[in-house]
C-alpha cells in the first residue's frame, strides 16, 4: 500500500513563556586605604538608601539603592578583621573603619582580583611613609557596627513610648462648645500686672 494519500497533521506552535526583563544590579567602586592596624573602606555612592550590610571577620556584603538603581557587592578580605572593633558611617558616603586582627600590611584588600576595588590615594600611606604625618584614620562621627541600624537603612530616631506619655493632653478651649463652666475652669488665670481685655458675649 502507498502512503501518498496520507496528510501530515500540522504541528501546533507552542506559545513561548513571557520573559520579563530583569533589572541588573550594578557594582559601585570601592576605595580602600590602610594602616598597619586598620583598613579604611569607602563605597563610592552618595546618599544610598535601603542599605543591607553584612560584615563578618572574613567577608563584607553590601546592597543599596541610589536614584532608582540597585547596587551590590560581596568580597572576601585578604585577612581577618575584628568585627567588634570596627566602625561605619553613612552621612554622605558609606564608609567603614575595619580593625585588622593582626597588625600587618595587606598587599590587597580582597583575596580575589576585583576590578571595582581601587586604592584611595588621598588616604593611602605606605609603611615607608609613616613618619610623614598622615597619622591614623579620622573616625569621628562613626558608630559601632549596629546591624539593627544597617538593615533597611533604619538610621532615623524613633519616638520612644516614654516620650509619648510625656506629651500634654489638649485642654478644651472656652467658647468651642461643651459646658461653658468647664471651659472657664480650664482657662489659665491672667498674669499679674497684665492688661486683660474684657470678654464680650
Short mmCIF file of C-alpha atoms in Angstrom, two decimals:
data_model
loop_
_atom_site.label_atom_id
_atom_site.label_comp_id
_atom_site.label_asym_id
_atom_site.label_seq_id
_atom_site.Cartn_x
_atom_site.Cartn_y
_atom_site.Cartn_z
CA UNK A 1 0.00 0.00 0.00
CA UNK A 2 1.21 3.52 -0.73
CA UNK A 3 1.22 6.46 1.65
CA UNK A 4 0.69 9.14 -0.96
CA UNK A 5 -2.87 9.77 0.18
CA UNK A 6 -1.94 10.43 3.80
CA UNK A 7 -1.67 14.00 5.04
CA UNK A 8 0.56 15.18 7.80
CA UNK A 9 -1.07 16.97 10.64
CA UNK A 10 0.27 20.49 11.07
CA UNK A 11 2.31 20.95 14.21
CA UNK A 12 0.84 23.17 16.82
CA UNK A 13 3.12 26.04 17.70
CA UNK A 14 3.81 26.25 21.40
CA UNK A 15 3.46 29.67 22.90
CA UNK A 16 6.75 30.78 24.41
CA UNK A 17 6.56 31.94 28.03
CA UNK A 18 6.67 35.67 28.51
CA UNK A 19 10.04 36.63 29.95
CA UNK A 20 10.11 39.97 31.70
CA UNK A 21 13.39 41.89 31.72
CA UNK A 22 15.25 41.56 34.99
CA UNK A 23 16.78 44.70 36.45
CA UNK A 24 20.51 44.15 36.61
CA UNK A 25 22.35 45.07 39.77
CA UNK A 26 25.25 47.49 39.44
CA UNK A 27 28.54 47.33 41.28
CA UNK A 28 29.86 50.51 42.91
CA UNK A 29 33.51 51.45 43.14
CA UNK A 30 35.05 50.53 46.47
CA UNK A 31 38.03 52.63 47.61
CA UNK A 32 40.42 51.41 50.28
CA UNK A 33 43.42 52.59 52.24
CA UNK A 34 45.30 51.01 55.11
CA UNK A 35 47.45 51.46 58.16
CA UNK A 36 49.34 48.66 59.86
CA UNK A 37 46.39 48.06 62.22
CA UNK A 38 43.33 49.06 60.17
CA UNK A 39 41.54 49.44 56.83
CA UNK A 40 39.51 52.44 55.68
CA UNK A 41 36.94 51.45 53.08
CA UNK A 42 34.63 53.80 51.13
CA UNK A 43 31.68 52.75 48.96
CA UNK A 44 31.51 55.42 46.25
CA UNK A 45 27.74 56.02 46.42
CA UNK A 46 26.19 59.26 47.62
CA UNK A 47 23.15 59.14 49.88
CA UNK A 48 22.43 55.44 49.41
CA UNK A 49 19.07 54.18 50.66
CA UNK A 50 17.63 50.77 51.67
CA UNK A 51 21.02 49.62 52.92
CA UNK A 52 21.62 45.98 53.72
CA UNK A 53 25.10 45.26 55.05
CA UNK A 54 26.57 42.06 56.44
CA UNK A 55 30.04 42.25 57.96
CA UNK A 56 31.91 39.21 59.21
CA UNK A 57 35.57 38.78 60.10
CA UNK A 58 36.34 37.43 56.61
CA UNK A 59 33.65 38.95 54.36
CA UNK A 60 31.63 42.07 53.60
CA UNK A 61 28.34 42.15 51.66
CA UNK A 62 26.64 45.38 50.63
CA UNK A 63 23.32 46.25 49.00
CA UNK A 64 21.68 49.65 48.47
CA UNK A 65 19.74 51.91 46.12
CA UNK A 66 20.63 55.29 44.61
CA UNK A 67 18.32 57.09 42.20
CA UNK A 68 16.25 54.01 41.44
CA UNK A 69 19.31 51.87 40.67
CA UNK A 70 20.25 48.86 42.76
CA UNK A 71 23.90 48.36 43.75
CA UNK A 72 25.50 45.40 45.47
CA UNK A 73 28.81 43.62 46.01
CA UNK A 74 30.47 40.95 48.12
CA UNK A 75 34.15 40.47 48.88
CA UNK A 76 36.41 38.25 50.95
CA UNK A 77 39.05 40.12 52.92
CA UNK A 78 42.72 39.30 52.39
CA UNK A 79 42.98 38.60 56.14
CA UNK A 80 40.54 38.54 59.08
CA UNK A 81 39.31 41.73 60.77
CA UNK A 82 37.89 42.41 64.23
CA UNK A 83 34.19 42.95 63.68
CA UNK A 84 33.51 44.14 67.24
CA UNK A 85 36.18 46.89 66.99
CA UNK A 86 35.11 48.13 63.55
CA UNK A 87 33.00 51.23 62.83
CA UNK A 88 30.91 52.65 60.00
CA UNK A 89 29.22 55.84 58.82
CA UNK A 90 26.51 56.75 56.30
CA UNK A 91 26.49 60.56 56.42
CA UNK A 92 27.22 61.18 52.73
CA UNK A 93 29.15 58.14 51.52
CA UNK A 94 29.10 54.70 53.12
CA UNK A 95 32.44 54.36 54.95
CA UNK A 96 33.95 51.62 57.09
CA UNK A 97 36.80 51.59 59.57
CA UNK A 98 37.91 47.96 59.85
CA UNK A 99 40.28 46.86 62.58
CA UNK A 100 42.78 44.21 61.48
CA UNK A 101 43.04 41.08 63.55
CA UNK A 102 46.81 41.05 63.03
CA UNK A 103 48.87 44.20 62.51
CA UNK A 104 50.47 43.77 59.13
CA UNK A 105 50.43 45.35 55.68
CA UNK A 106 47.95 43.86 53.24
CA UNK A 107 49.13 43.58 49.62
CA UNK A 108 45.47 43.78 48.51
CA UNK A 109 42.01 44.19 50.02
CA UNK A 110 40.40 41.05 48.65
CA UNK A 111 41.66 37.52 48.18
CA UNK A 112 40.48 37.64 44.56
CA UNK A 113 41.14 40.36 42.00
CA UNK A 114 38.05 42.54 41.58
CA UNK A 115 38.04 45.38 39.00
CA UNK A 116 35.84 47.70 41.07
CA UNK A 117 38.24 47.82 44.04
CA UNK A 118 40.51 50.86 43.82
CA UNK A 119 43.16 52.46 46.00
CA UNK A 120 42.11 55.58 47.89
CA UNK A 121 45.30 57.55 47.29
CA UNK A 122 44.06 60.50 49.39
CA UNK A 123 44.13 58.30 52.50
CA UNK A 124 46.80 55.78 51.49
CA UNK A 125 50.00 55.52 53.49
CA UNK A 126 52.82 53.10 52.80
CA UNK A 127 54.89 51.68 55.60
CA UNK A 128 57.78 53.89 54.44
CA UNK A 129 55.59 57.00 54.82
CA UNK A 130 54.58 56.53 58.46
CA UNK A 131 56.71 59.47 59.57
CA UNK A 132 55.21 61.96 57.11
CA UNK A 133 52.27 62.97 59.30
CA UNK A 134 49.17 61.35 57.77
CA UNK A 135 48.56 59.61 61.07
CA UNK A 136 45.60 57.43 61.94
CA UNK A 137 42.28 57.49 60.12
CA UNK A 138 39.70 60.06 61.20
CA UNK A 139 36.81 58.07 62.68
CA UNK A 140 34.96 60.97 64.34
CA UNK A 141 31.22 60.59 63.85
CA UNK A 142 31.43 56.88 63.08
CA UNK A 143 29.24 54.47 65.02
CA UNK A 144 29.66 50.87 66.03
CA UNK A 145 28.62 48.00 63.82
CA UNK A 146 24.95 48.07 64.83
CA UNK A 147 23.29 45.67 62.42
CA UNK A 148 19.83 46.74 63.56
CA UNK A 149 20.55 50.16 62.03
CA UNK A 150 22.22 48.70 58.95
CA UNK A 151 19.38 46.53 57.73
CA UNK A 152 16.91 48.51 55.66
CA UNK A 153 18.64 51.84 56.21
CA UNK A 154 16.95 52.37 59.59
CA UNK A 155 19.00 55.39 60.59
CA UNK A 156 16.18 57.62 61.87
CA UNK A 157 15.44 58.34 65.51
CA UNK A 158 12.21 56.71 66.62
CA UNK A 159 9.90 58.20 69.24
CA UNK A 160 10.08 56.22 72.49
CA UNK A 161 6.91 55.19 74.32
CA UNK A 162 8.08 57.26 77.31
CA UNK A 163 8.20 60.34 75.12
CA UNK A 164 4.61 59.75 74.02
CA UNK A 165 3.45 59.62 77.63
CA UNK A 166 5.10 62.98 78.38
CA UNK A 167 3.08 64.80 75.72
CA UNK A 168 0.43 67.01 77.45
CA UNK A 169 -3.26 66.42 76.78
CA UNK A 170 -5.10 69.09 74.82
CA UNK A 171 -7.41 71.09 77.08
CA UNK A 172 -10.86 72.20 75.87
CA UNK A 173 -10.92 75.80 74.65
CA UNK A 174 -13.54 78.19 76.03
CA UNK A 175 -16.31 79.03 73.61
CA UNK A 176 -15.87 76.00 71.33
CA UNK A 177 -18.91 74.04 72.55
CA UNK A 178 -19.48 71.92 75.59
CA UNK A 179 -20.19 73.16 79.09
CA UNK A 180 -19.12 76.80 79.36
CA UNK A 181 -18.37 76.36 83.02
CA UNK A 182 -15.87 73.58 82.26
CA UNK A 183 -14.18 75.79 79.70
CA UNK A 184 -13.92 78.62 82.19
CA UNK A 185 -12.40 76.29 84.73
CA UNK A 186 -9.78 75.13 82.24
CA UNK A 187 -8.80 78.67 81.25
CA UNK A 188 -5.43 79.83 82.59
CA UNK A 189 -5.54 82.66 85.19
CA UNK A 190 -4.44 86.10 83.93
CA UNK A 191 -0.84 87.13 84.53
CA UNK A 192 -0.25 89.61 87.31
CA UNK A 193 0.09 93.15 86.10
CA UNK A 194 -1.10 92.36 82.58
CA UNK A 195 -3.83 94.26 80.74
CA UNK A 196 -6.67 91.83 80.02
CA UNK A 197 -9.42 92.55 77.51
CA UNK A 198 -12.98 92.15 78.82
CA UNK A 199 -14.77 89.25 77.19
CA UNK A 200 -17.91 90.27 75.36
CA UNK A 201 -20.89 87.93 74.90
#
